[in-house]
XYZ file of C-alpha atoms in Angstrom:
658
model
C 0.545 -82.448 -83.379
C -0.295 -85.797 -84.955
C 2.418 -88.334 -84.154
C 2.434 -89.358 -87.815
C 2.939 -85.798 -89.025
C 6.693 -86.075 -89.538
C 6.653 -89.503 -91.257
C 3.856 -88.330 -93.574
C 5.690 -85.106 -94.346
C 8.854 -87.088 -95.085
C 6.955 -89.407 -97.457
C 5.326 -86.411 -99.137
C 8.724 -84.763 -99.597
C 10.186 -87.900 -101.172
C 7.225 -88.229 -103.565
C 7.305 -84.520 -104.426
C 11.040 -84.724 -105.176
C 10.836 -88.058 -106.986
C 12.982 -86.749 -109.865
C 15.953 -86.602 -107.487
C 15.001 -89.310 -104.971
C 14.074 -92.090 -107.403
C 17.578 -92.303 -108.979
C 19.080 -92.029 -105.480
C 16.981 -94.943 -104.190
C 17.699 -97.009 -107.295
C 21.435 -96.365 -107.007
C 21.394 -97.083 -103.272
C 19.623 -100.384 -103.910
C 22.142 -101.400 -106.582
C 25.116 -100.429 -104.428
C 23.804 -102.385 -101.426
C 23.079 -105.353 -103.709
C 26.634 -105.276 -105.109
C 28.161 -105.411 -101.637
C 25.795 -108.143 -100.471
C 26.487 -110.262 -103.574
C 30.272 -110.011 -103.139
C 29.976 -110.785 -99.431
C 27.654 -113.764 -99.915
C 29.669 -115.209 -102.817
C 32.784 -115.020 -100.626
C 31.013 -117.248 -98.096
C 29.667 -119.574 -100.809
C 33.179 -120.048 -102.204
C 34.503 -120.834 -98.728
C 31.731 -123.324 -97.940
C 31.788 -124.998 -101.363
C 35.341 -126.326 -100.724
C 36.149 -126.010 -104.433
C 39.770 -126.389 -105.504
C 41.529 -123.056 -105.205
C 38.723 -121.640 -103.070
C 41.198 -120.112 -100.634
C 42.728 -117.814 -103.254
C 39.350 -116.935 -104.752
C 37.910 -116.256 -101.301
C 40.788 -113.962 -100.340
C 40.385 -111.903 -103.535
C 36.613 -111.651 -103.066
C 36.885 -110.824 -99.347
C 39.289 -107.953 -99.909
C 37.277 -106.678 -102.858
C 33.974 -106.732 -100.973
C 35.235 -104.363 -98.268
C 36.905 -102.072 -100.796
C 33.563 -102.068 -102.629
C 31.782 -101.199 -99.381
C 34.122 -98.299 -98.639
C 33.726 -96.856 -102.145
C 29.956 -97.349 -101.942
C 29.687 -95.176 -98.838
C 31.741 -92.423 -100.483
C 29.431 -92.504 -103.514
C 26.305 -92.346 -101.333
C 27.730 -89.358 -99.433
C 28.570 -87.569 -102.654
C 25.160 -88.160 -104.270
C 23.414 -87.119 -101.045
C 25.185 -83.750 -101.292
C 23.423 -83.115 -104.635
C 20.045 -83.868 -103.069
C 20.681 -81.588 -100.112
C 21.816 -78.762 -102.364
C 18.660 -79.098 -104.444
C 16.469 -78.964 -101.315
C 18.142 -76.128 -99.396
C 15.556 -73.611 -100.576
C 12.776 -75.933 -99.396
C 14.329 -76.214 -95.919
C 14.750 -72.439 -95.794
C 11.048 -72.033 -96.571
C 10.190 -74.399 -93.703
C 12.192 -72.169 -91.362
C 10.461 -68.985 -92.573
C 7.061 -70.653 -92.040
C 7.900 -71.335 -88.403
C 9.530 -74.775 -88.238
C 12.514 -74.901 -85.922
C 15.730 -76.573 -86.937
C 14.988 -79.500 -84.644
C 11.692 -80.062 -86.473
C 13.475 -79.989 -89.821
C 15.997 -82.440 -88.386
C 13.180 -84.816 -87.414
C 11.811 -84.629 -90.967
C 15.277 -85.369 -92.315
C 15.562 -88.272 -89.856
C 12.457 -89.851 -91.319
C 13.536 -89.157 -94.892
C 16.927 -90.780 -94.387
C 15.339 -93.667 -92.452
C 12.832 -94.312 -95.245
C 15.355 -94.013 -98.081
C 17.927 -96.049 -96.146
C 15.433 -98.794 -95.291
C 14.244 -99.019 -98.910
C 17.821 -99.169 -100.222
C 19.029 -101.756 -97.682
C 15.964 -104.029 -97.784
C 15.564 -103.941 -101.571
C 19.330 -104.227 -102.039
C 19.614 -107.318 -99.861
C 16.509 -108.862 -101.452
C 17.793 -108.202 -104.967
C 21.259 -109.380 -104.020
C 19.869 -112.598 -102.540
C 17.882 -113.169 -105.721
C 20.891 -112.833 -108.030
C 23.778 -113.947 -105.797
C 23.435 -117.643 -106.619
C 23.268 -116.910 -110.342
C 26.408 -114.763 -110.135
C 28.123 -117.426 -108.021
C 27.506 -119.924 -110.825
C 28.795 -117.311 -113.288
C 31.997 -117.000 -111.255
C 32.501 -120.769 -111.254
C 31.833 -120.799 -114.994
C 34.457 -118.094 -115.548
C 37.081 -119.963 -113.529
C 36.148 -123.280 -115.129
C 34.901 -125.144 -112.049
C 31.852 -127.431 -111.868
C 29.103 -126.464 -109.446
C 25.668 -127.566 -108.295
C 22.766 -125.146 -107.846
C 22.309 -124.937 -104.060
C 20.419 -121.744 -103.210
C 21.441 -120.146 -99.918
C 21.218 -116.769 -98.211
C 24.140 -116.401 -95.771
C 22.913 -114.737 -92.576
C 26.335 -113.209 -91.893
C 26.200 -111.369 -95.248
C 22.797 -109.908 -94.382
C 24.093 -108.759 -91.004
C 27.328 -107.248 -92.340
C 25.482 -105.482 -95.177
C 22.830 -104.122 -92.815
C 25.399 -102.873 -90.301
C 27.701 -101.279 -92.892
C 25.017 -99.366 -94.772
C 22.964 -98.695 -91.635
C 25.967 -96.896 -90.154
C 26.518 -95.228 -93.536
C 23.006 -93.732 -93.609
C 23.353 -92.685 -89.959
C 26.542 -90.826 -90.890
C 24.715 -89.201 -93.827
C 21.923 -88.114 -91.475
C 24.386 -86.595 -88.997
C 26.159 -84.773 -91.805
C 22.869 -83.364 -93.150
C 21.592 -82.299 -89.725
C 24.864 -80.545 -88.898
C 24.573 -78.693 -92.207
C 21.029 -77.546 -91.366
C 21.961 -76.499 -87.812
C 24.889 -74.412 -89.047
C 22.900 -72.787 -91.860
C 20.992 -69.506 -91.957
C 17.335 -69.715 -93.131
C 17.662 -66.668 -95.381
C 20.836 -68.102 -96.910
C 18.991 -71.381 -97.541
C 16.229 -69.539 -99.403
C 18.773 -67.951 -101.711
C 21.051 -71.008 -101.977
C 19.940 -71.804 -105.522
C 21.417 -68.497 -106.627
C 24.841 -69.343 -105.296
C 27.544 -69.456 -107.933
C 26.024 -66.660 -110.082
C 28.922 -64.336 -109.303
C 31.498 -64.534 -112.055
C 34.529 -66.562 -110.929
C 37.995 -65.146 -111.295
C 40.514 -66.642 -113.672
C 42.949 -68.269 -111.251
C 46.021 -68.506 -113.409
C 48.229 -69.912 -110.637
C 45.876 -72.815 -109.948
C 45.561 -73.472 -113.675
C 49.367 -73.476 -113.965
C 49.638 -75.904 -111.027
C 47.126 -78.161 -112.789
C 49.072 -78.063 -116.036
C 52.362 -78.790 -114.245
C 51.014 -81.685 -112.125
C 49.163 -83.232 -115.063
C 52.274 -82.892 -117.203
C 54.344 -84.400 -114.384
C 52.019 -87.421 -114.157
C 52.107 -87.884 -117.914
C 55.893 -87.489 -117.922
C 56.327 -90.182 -115.249
C 54.191 -92.541 -117.318
C 56.279 -92.020 -120.434
C 59.594 -92.307 -118.577
C 58.771 -95.821 -117.364
C 61.107 -98.408 -118.903
C 60.645 -101.530 -116.759
C 57.888 -103.186 -114.686
C 59.751 -102.223 -111.515
C 59.710 -98.588 -112.652
C 55.988 -98.893 -113.388
C 55.143 -100.304 -109.952
C 57.217 -97.619 -108.233
C 55.890 -94.706 -110.303
C 52.256 -95.676 -110.889
C 50.708 -94.484 -107.615
C 52.629 -91.198 -107.639
C 51.724 -90.621 -111.305
C 48.046 -91.333 -110.560
C 48.023 -88.811 -107.715
C 49.621 -86.144 -109.929
C 47.077 -86.787 -112.692
C 44.157 -86.598 -110.228
C 45.441 -83.311 -108.773
C 46.052 -81.937 -112.257
C 42.576 -82.998 -113.419
C 40.835 -81.222 -110.544
C 42.941 -78.072 -110.902
C 42.409 -77.858 -114.657
C 38.668 -78.394 -114.399
C 38.316 -75.899 -111.538
C 40.663 -73.167 -112.777
C 41.843 -74.120 -116.243
C 38.320 -74.382 -117.651
C 37.497 -70.845 -116.504
C 40.751 -69.542 -117.973
C 39.939 -71.183 -121.329
C 36.356 -69.881 -121.336
C 37.510 -66.342 -120.612
C 40.038 -66.591 -123.420
C 37.192 -67.673 -125.712
C 35.178 -64.690 -124.559
C 38.015 -62.396 -125.607
C 37.821 -63.860 -129.119
C 35.162 -61.540 -130.531
C 34.621 -63.506 -133.747
C 33.835 -66.625 -131.750
C 32.039 -65.102 -128.767
C 29.632 -62.681 -130.440
C 27.490 -65.357 -132.019
C 24.151 -66.227 -130.437
C 24.972 -69.906 -129.784
C 28.490 -69.285 -128.500
C 27.483 -66.213 -126.500
C 24.871 -68.080 -124.463
C 26.944 -71.232 -124.019
C 30.211 -69.571 -123.023
C 28.661 -66.930 -120.753
C 26.475 -69.498 -118.995
C 29.372 -71.910 -118.488
C 31.622 -69.183 -117.076
C 29.098 -68.274 -114.398
C 28.493 -71.842 -113.294
C 31.856 -73.489 -113.965
C 33.045 -73.055 -110.388
C 30.311 -75.351 -109.058
C 30.347 -77.630 -112.131
C 34.083 -78.188 -112.215
C 34.364 -80.586 -109.266
C 31.534 -82.755 -110.565
C 33.020 -82.852 -114.055
C 36.435 -83.769 -112.635
C 34.788 -86.577 -110.652
C 33.122 -87.856 -113.832
C 36.503 -87.794 -115.578
C 38.264 -89.705 -112.780
C 35.457 -92.286 -112.529
C 35.432 -92.718 -116.320
C 39.182 -93.335 -116.269
C 38.716 -95.910 -113.490
C 36.113 -97.699 -115.611
C 38.391 -97.790 -118.659
C 41.480 -98.971 -116.746
C 39.637 -101.622 -114.718
C 37.677 -102.987 -117.667
C 40.559 -103.098 -120.146
C 43.114 -104.631 -117.760
C 40.893 -107.321 -116.193
C 39.464 -108.401 -119.555
C 42.973 -108.488 -121.050
C 44.302 -110.657 -118.218
C 41.388 -113.050 -118.524
C 41.524 -113.354 -122.313
C 45.318 -113.612 -122.239
C 45.472 -116.415 -119.688
C 46.751 -118.875 -122.266
C 49.541 -116.493 -123.271
C 50.498 -116.133 -119.619
C 50.400 -119.884 -119.142
C 52.617 -120.452 -122.161
C 55.224 -118.050 -120.811
C 55.286 -120.121 -117.624
C 54.909 -123.478 -119.393
C 56.562 -123.461 -122.856
C 55.684 -127.163 -123.059
C 52.875 -129.250 -121.621
C 55.100 -130.951 -119.014
C 58.280 -129.714 -117.392
C 60.624 -131.635 -115.107
C 63.732 -130.378 -113.305
C 66.507 -132.193 -111.469
C 70.037 -131.537 -110.286
C 72.202 -131.355 -113.399
C 74.611 -134.229 -114.044
C 75.057 -136.625 -116.933
C 73.325 -139.534 -115.225
C 70.250 -137.514 -114.249
C 69.912 -136.139 -117.767
C 69.647 -139.645 -119.207
C 67.339 -140.870 -116.418
C 64.889 -137.980 -116.828
C 64.547 -138.475 -120.561
C 64.233 -142.272 -120.246
C 61.638 -142.019 -117.472
C 59.616 -139.467 -119.413
C 59.434 -141.815 -122.393
C 58.642 -144.974 -120.405
C 55.922 -143.287 -118.308
C 54.310 -141.756 -121.389
C 54.289 -145.112 -123.188
C 52.629 -146.730 -120.166
C 49.572 -144.534 -120.753
C 49.682 -144.666 -124.531
C 51.280 -141.248 -125.063
C 54.175 -140.204 -127.250
C 56.544 -137.355 -126.434
C 56.882 -134.454 -128.857
C 58.714 -131.093 -129.000
C 61.088 -132.087 -126.209
C 63.794 -129.640 -125.120
C 66.456 -130.162 -122.485
C 69.113 -127.793 -121.175
C 71.343 -127.146 -118.197
C 70.805 -123.803 -116.495
C 71.592 -121.595 -113.548
C 68.944 -119.122 -112.399
C 68.711 -116.387 -109.804
C 67.485 -112.842 -109.292
C 69.738 -109.885 -110.109
C 69.746 -106.181 -109.324
C 70.667 -103.989 -112.254
C 72.799 -100.833 -112.177
C 73.329 -99.710 -115.780
C 75.373 -102.565 -117.335
C 76.149 -104.231 -113.999
C 74.002 -107.094 -112.710
C 74.521 -108.209 -109.102
C 72.993 -111.478 -107.958
C 70.242 -111.401 -105.351
C 68.620 -114.104 -103.273
C 65.080 -112.742 -103.550
C 62.820 -112.093 -106.513
C 60.696 -108.975 -106.769
C 59.221 -106.443 -109.182
C 62.515 -104.525 -109.205
C 64.727 -107.519 -110.076
C 65.846 -109.092 -113.322
C 65.116 -112.785 -113.722
C 68.522 -114.177 -114.781
C 68.717 -117.467 -116.690
C 72.129 -118.747 -117.820
C 72.340 -121.580 -120.334
C 75.062 -123.313 -122.338
C 75.883 -122.365 -125.915
C 75.712 -126.037 -126.897
C 72.143 -126.335 -125.596
C 71.055 -123.064 -127.184
C 72.347 -124.060 -130.628
C 70.753 -127.504 -130.405
C 67.322 -126.215 -129.355
C 67.109 -123.247 -131.723
C 69.035 -124.670 -134.669
C 71.483 -121.754 -134.514
C 75.209 -122.021 -135.120
C 76.541 -119.349 -132.783
C 80.174 -119.423 -131.610
C 81.710 -117.797 -128.549
C 85.215 -117.189 -127.274
C 86.157 -117.199 -123.602
C 84.669 -114.210 -121.756
C 82.082 -113.725 -124.504
C 78.344 -114.150 -124.058
C 75.077 -113.792 -125.942
C 72.203 -112.057 -124.201
C 68.490 -111.377 -124.371
C 67.142 -108.549 -122.185
C 63.525 -107.426 -121.922
C 64.495 -104.273 -120.003
C 66.410 -101.135 -120.882
C 68.871 -101.590 -123.770
C 72.505 -102.058 -122.820
C 74.592 -98.944 -123.416
C 77.972 -100.675 -123.727
C 79.449 -103.722 -125.427
C 80.390 -105.291 -122.080
C 78.367 -106.203 -119.003
C 79.405 -107.149 -115.495
C 77.821 -110.183 -113.876
C 78.645 -110.410 -110.191
C 82.054 -108.678 -110.570
C 82.914 -110.686 -113.711
C 83.103 -108.691 -116.974
C 81.962 -110.223 -120.269
C 81.990 -109.010 -123.836
C 78.528 -109.082 -125.408
C 79.120 -110.892 -128.707
C 75.514 -110.359 -129.787
C 71.865 -110.478 -128.843
C 69.427 -113.354 -129.312
C 65.638 -113.448 -129.799
C 63.428 -114.082 -126.804
C 64.164 -117.741 -125.858
C 60.563 -118.855 -125.424
C 61.594 -122.349 -124.323
C 62.696 -120.883 -120.961
C 59.951 -120.457 -118.376
C 59.292 -116.993 -117.001
C 58.192 -116.527 -113.396
C 56.859 -113.079 -114.236
C 58.292 -111.096 -111.311
C 60.139 -108.514 -113.378
C 62.323 -108.080 -116.433
C 64.197 -111.016 -117.947
C 67.897 -111.427 -118.704
C 68.978 -114.582 -120.557
C 72.722 -115.189 -120.889
C 74.275 -117.818 -123.165
C 77.756 -118.801 -121.878
C 80.492 -120.793 -123.706
C 81.040 -123.675 -121.285
C 79.800 -125.561 -118.260
C 82.657 -124.067 -116.232
C 81.025 -120.642 -116.562
C 77.779 -121.892 -115.040
C 79.689 -123.562 -112.209
C 81.587 -120.350 -111.554
C 78.384 -118.372 -111.156
C 76.857 -121.050 -108.957
C 79.898 -121.014 -106.651
C 79.939 -117.214 -106.576
C 76.270 -117.125 -105.580
C 76.735 -119.720 -102.865
C 79.731 -117.860 -101.400
C 77.680 -114.675 -101.284
C 74.702 -116.286 -99.560
C 76.434 -118.679 -97.211
C 75.926 -122.233 -98.269
C 77.709 -124.783 -100.382
C 74.386 -126.161 -101.618
C 72.416 -122.920 -101.483
C 71.907 -122.961 -105.251
C 72.563 -125.725 -107.809
C 72.735 -126.159 -111.540
C 69.511 -127.623 -112.868
C 68.602 -129.723 -115.831
C 65.248 -128.662 -117.359
C 63.393 -131.141 -119.526
C 60.176 -129.965 -121.180
C 57.906 -131.793 -123.594
C 54.384 -132.185 -124.986
C 52.447 -135.454 -124.959
C 50.226 -136.755 -127.751
C 47.497 -139.316 -127.130
C 44.057 -139.915 -125.621
C 43.240 -136.782 -123.590
C 40.860 -138.773 -121.368
C 43.878 -140.548 -119.865
C 45.695 -137.320 -118.992
C 44.385 -137.105 -115.379
C 45.715 -140.593 -114.575
C 48.964 -139.835 -116.381
C 49.480 -136.629 -114.376
C 48.468 -138.279 -111.102
C 51.234 -140.895 -111.313
C 53.875 -138.791 -113.053
C 55.576 -137.460 -109.911
C 55.871 -140.942 -108.410
C 57.368 -142.336 -111.615
C 60.105 -139.695 -111.674
C 60.727 -140.007 -107.917
C 61.416 -143.708 -108.260
C 63.862 -143.328 -111.161
C 65.586 -139.974 -110.776
C 67.679 -139.050 -107.716
C 67.697 -135.425 -106.564
C 64.512 -134.626 -108.451
C 63.236 -131.046 -108.454
C 59.842 -130.053 -109.822
C 57.349 -132.013 -111.912
C 54.671 -129.694 -113.300
C 52.110 -129.689 -116.066
C 50.229 -126.889 -117.757
C 46.769 -128.420 -117.294
C 46.964 -128.472 -113.499
C 48.394 -124.946 -113.471
C 45.594 -123.792 -115.783
C 43.034 -124.365 -113.032
C 44.955 -122.128 -110.622
C 45.400 -119.445 -113.277
C 41.719 -119.434 -114.191
C 40.726 -119.119 -110.541
C 42.984 -116.124 -109.939
C 42.390 -114.248 -113.185
C 38.751 -115.297 -113.385
C 38.184 -113.921 -109.888
C 39.919 -110.697 -110.907
C 37.621 -110.361 -113.938
C 34.565 -111.089 -111.791
C 35.575 -108.478 -109.225
C 36.484 -106.072 -112.017
C 32.919 -106.299 -113.354
C 31.612 -105.277 -109.934
C 33.929 -102.291 -109.676
C 33.138 -101.201 -113.231
C 29.439 -101.356 -112.318
C 30.063 -99.319 -109.171
C 32.062 -96.666 -111.021
C 29.398 -96.524 -113.741
C 26.636 -96.007 -111.181
C 28.569 -93.125 -109.647
C 29.360 -91.518 -113.006
C 25.787 -91.840 -114.299
C 24.323 -90.367 -111.101
C 26.726 -87.435 -111.136
C 25.871 -86.729 -114.781
C 22.147 -86.987 -114.027
C 22.199 -84.680 -111.013
C 24.451 -82.207 -112.774
C 21.952 -82.058 -115.635
C 19.058 -81.525 -113.234
C 20.978 -78.853 -111.316
C 21.905 -77.052 -114.515
C 18.357 -77.352 -115.820
C 16.887 -75.542 -112.828
C 19.702 -72.969 -112.876
C 19.112 -72.283 -116.586
C 15.315 -72.240 -116.484
C 14.898 -68.546 -115.732
C 17.817 -67.544 -117.970
C 16.372 -69.261 -121.035
C 12.871 -67.995 -120.298
C 14.296 -64.500 -120.496
C 16.075 -65.336 -123.750
C 12.820 -66.559 -125.284
C 11.056 -63.361 -124.197
C 13.683 -61.230 -125.941
C 13.280 -63.090 -129.219
C 15.040 -66.495 -129.207
C 12.995 -69.229 -130.853
C 12.395 -72.630 -129.343
C 14.712 -74.125 -131.973
C 17.491 -71.708 -131.034
C 17.013 -72.517 -127.349
C 17.233 -76.261 -128.048
C 20.329 -75.802 -130.213
C 22.004 -73.683 -127.530
C 21.161 -76.263 -124.861
C 22.593 -79.118 -126.922
C 25.816 -77.242 -127.605
C 26.294 -76.287 -123.958
C 25.611 -79.818 -122.720
C 27.959 -81.245 -125.331
C 30.747 -78.850 -124.356
C 30.345 -79.557 -120.643
C 29.631 -83.265 -120.416
C 31.811 -84.663 -123.184
C 34.882 -82.861 -121.849
C 35.318 -85.449 -119.016
C 35.069 -88.307 -121.522
C 37.710 -86.722 -123.740
C 40.014 -86.208 -120.770
C 39.459 -89.796 -119.600
C 40.404 -91.154 -123.035
C 43.496 -88.916 -123.000
C 44.423 -90.216 -119.518
C 44.259 -93.883 -120.492
C 46.070 -93.169 -123.782
C 49.011 -91.673 -121.905
C 48.821 -94.371 -119.203
C 48.862 -97.186 -121.782
C 52.643 -97.508 -121.632
C 52.851 -97.788 -117.849
C 49.857 -100.141 -117.742
C 51.583 -102.442 -120.247
C 54.656 -102.553 -118.015
C 52.536 -103.304 -114.939
C 50.831 -106.178 -116.737
C 54.278 -107.690 -117.340
C 54.375 -108.383 -113.584
C 51.467 -110.782 -114.277
C 53.413 -112.248 -117.231
C 51.091 -110.489 -119.691
C 53.343 -109.330 -122.522
C 50.777 -109.337 -125.334
C 50.653 -105.579 -125.999
C 48.423 -106.011 -129.051
C 45.778 -107.811 -126.987
C 45.842 -105.094 -124.332
C 45.551 -102.415 -127.025
C 42.487 -104.143 -128.488
C 40.932 -104.505 -125.020
C 41.587 -100.826 -124.304
C 40.049 -99.720 -127.611
C 37.067 -101.997 -126.964
C 36.612 -100.585 -123.458
C 36.739 -97.015 -124.802
C 34.176 -97.770 -127.528
C 31.768 -99.560 -125.173
C 32.036 -96.857 -122.529
C 31.594 -94.093 -125.124
C 28.349 -95.694 -126.315
C 27.078 -95.961 -122.721
C 28.166 -92.403 -122.021
C 26.320 -91.162 -125.125
C 23.132 -93.009 -124.118
C 23.267 -91.444 -120.638
C 23.879 -88.051 -122.221
C 20.840 -88.407 -124.489
C 18.581 -89.396 -121.609
C 19.799 -86.705 -119.217
C 19.848 -83.993 -121.912
C 16.165 -84.716 -122.529
C 15.450 -84.211 -118.828
C 17.531 -81.055 -118.823
C 15.577 -79.638 -121.777
C 12.210 -80.386 -120.164
C 13.293 -78.597 -116.977
C 14.542 -75.574 -118.908
C 11.258 -75.415 -120.850
C 9.282 -75.597 -117.608
C 7.731 -78.977 -118.442
C 8.826 -80.546 -115.133
């Protein structure tokens, strides 16, 4: 036998099956390129020594390996479609005298060729576009960069090893499947699934219960801490419910439609419903996968775009004014901070505007109904407590509130209080009223907020002493004076003004705390959220590739399955127009169901996603709603385009034109 027989046969097989191998090779190339680009950009960020590169690099590094793991899963899943389509071909080889080891050698060459094409073209394409995308990343995060083209060798090696091992694993999986198969069964494999599936009511009920449970958890969420705790469990319930309803619930619904004689005994409905019943068992898993991937696209796209667009809102919640200075609260420090702020601003030609100053005590608290117990550590399950004086609140807001002893005013972003009194660290207070969100107070964004306005300085001192007794230190926590202001003047002098600001306050103010400005913090914010948007684009692309491929292969599979059935229908009198109409209706019913379910999933999840975004200080619900609607519209258009293209292929296969 010619030593080139097997390679030639493998090449012939790939060419002959180009309708299934070409999309596979294209997807493999794109997936390899995505991983290589993320890996190489991670190295470029590290070697560029840009400000904030450590945070950006960590986000990109983690994301690149998550991307790699998901990529291998997608390749495995798409390979299963190809193997299913070619089982009859392998069975024919066996009948004609080829042993399983010979078929395995052919498969070895096929996987080697497809793997080599995907890896080489993927790395080449990734190298071509990686520098451009690196510049795009720096543009997103607002950093200057020079065009220095480079191809990191370590990225080539890691990409080659990861996907080389991935294709080896695919080969082993395929060979094991051939070895364990029966040649006669392979010949008849394309007829599998023709037996009518049973209506599994129990599985459908489990799906309804788990999906309802996931939806219920989402709607029960009241706080960001609840959202973080419930999100993963709710997601798992929704995924289980989605699979169960597609696998069993769809068959139950179709059989109920078949019992409706007025609906079923019409030519279009008869063909569509009967055909879907017989194939729904093998279609259901693929449709559920499309639904889950579509939901991932919508969630990732809407949330990352919202965080990026809403960066200024997030910054303003952290920095209500352009500059903020803190120091230990006493009368002398208060005067020194304000005087120093004015003198330093005048030195650089700036004037101070919108200044606010107040004495405060802050700490984390754990909530139990109307009781708030102080805690030393902040987290997603804590309330961020800020206590300020009534005198300061009235001066800043222009209000004229009055309080008696043991009375307070509150603002709470969490669950509403059920009683007219609350307990703060074993001290009960009457809630005299609620106040609007005090936007002049900075939010650290770890959880819900609780702002308490107390009558006198003695109340703040009492809470400070109580906290220090609980956590073992006379100076564990102090009262702070916060002074926040904007500056007006020549913006070109701002860098010099900021650079010397800390030194100016250090020289004049004893026991100084923090000296921050929004412009310096903006760079850090843009690097974090810009990196998240950049990575989000990659994951959206990956999920889209998987969803499009699954839709494409499902259309091809259904086309070949339906070919003989529709040929028979034409022979018994159905016109070409009726066949086309029936095809369109069946494809619409099958492939737009996952999109509808995905939109339903993100609609129900909107509430819990809003609460989770609060952890990032994103409280602009309107912006997130607009981003979600935009993501749904964009994805629906893409989904419809893919449907039109794949439906055309499906129709050509059914008509025997392929």
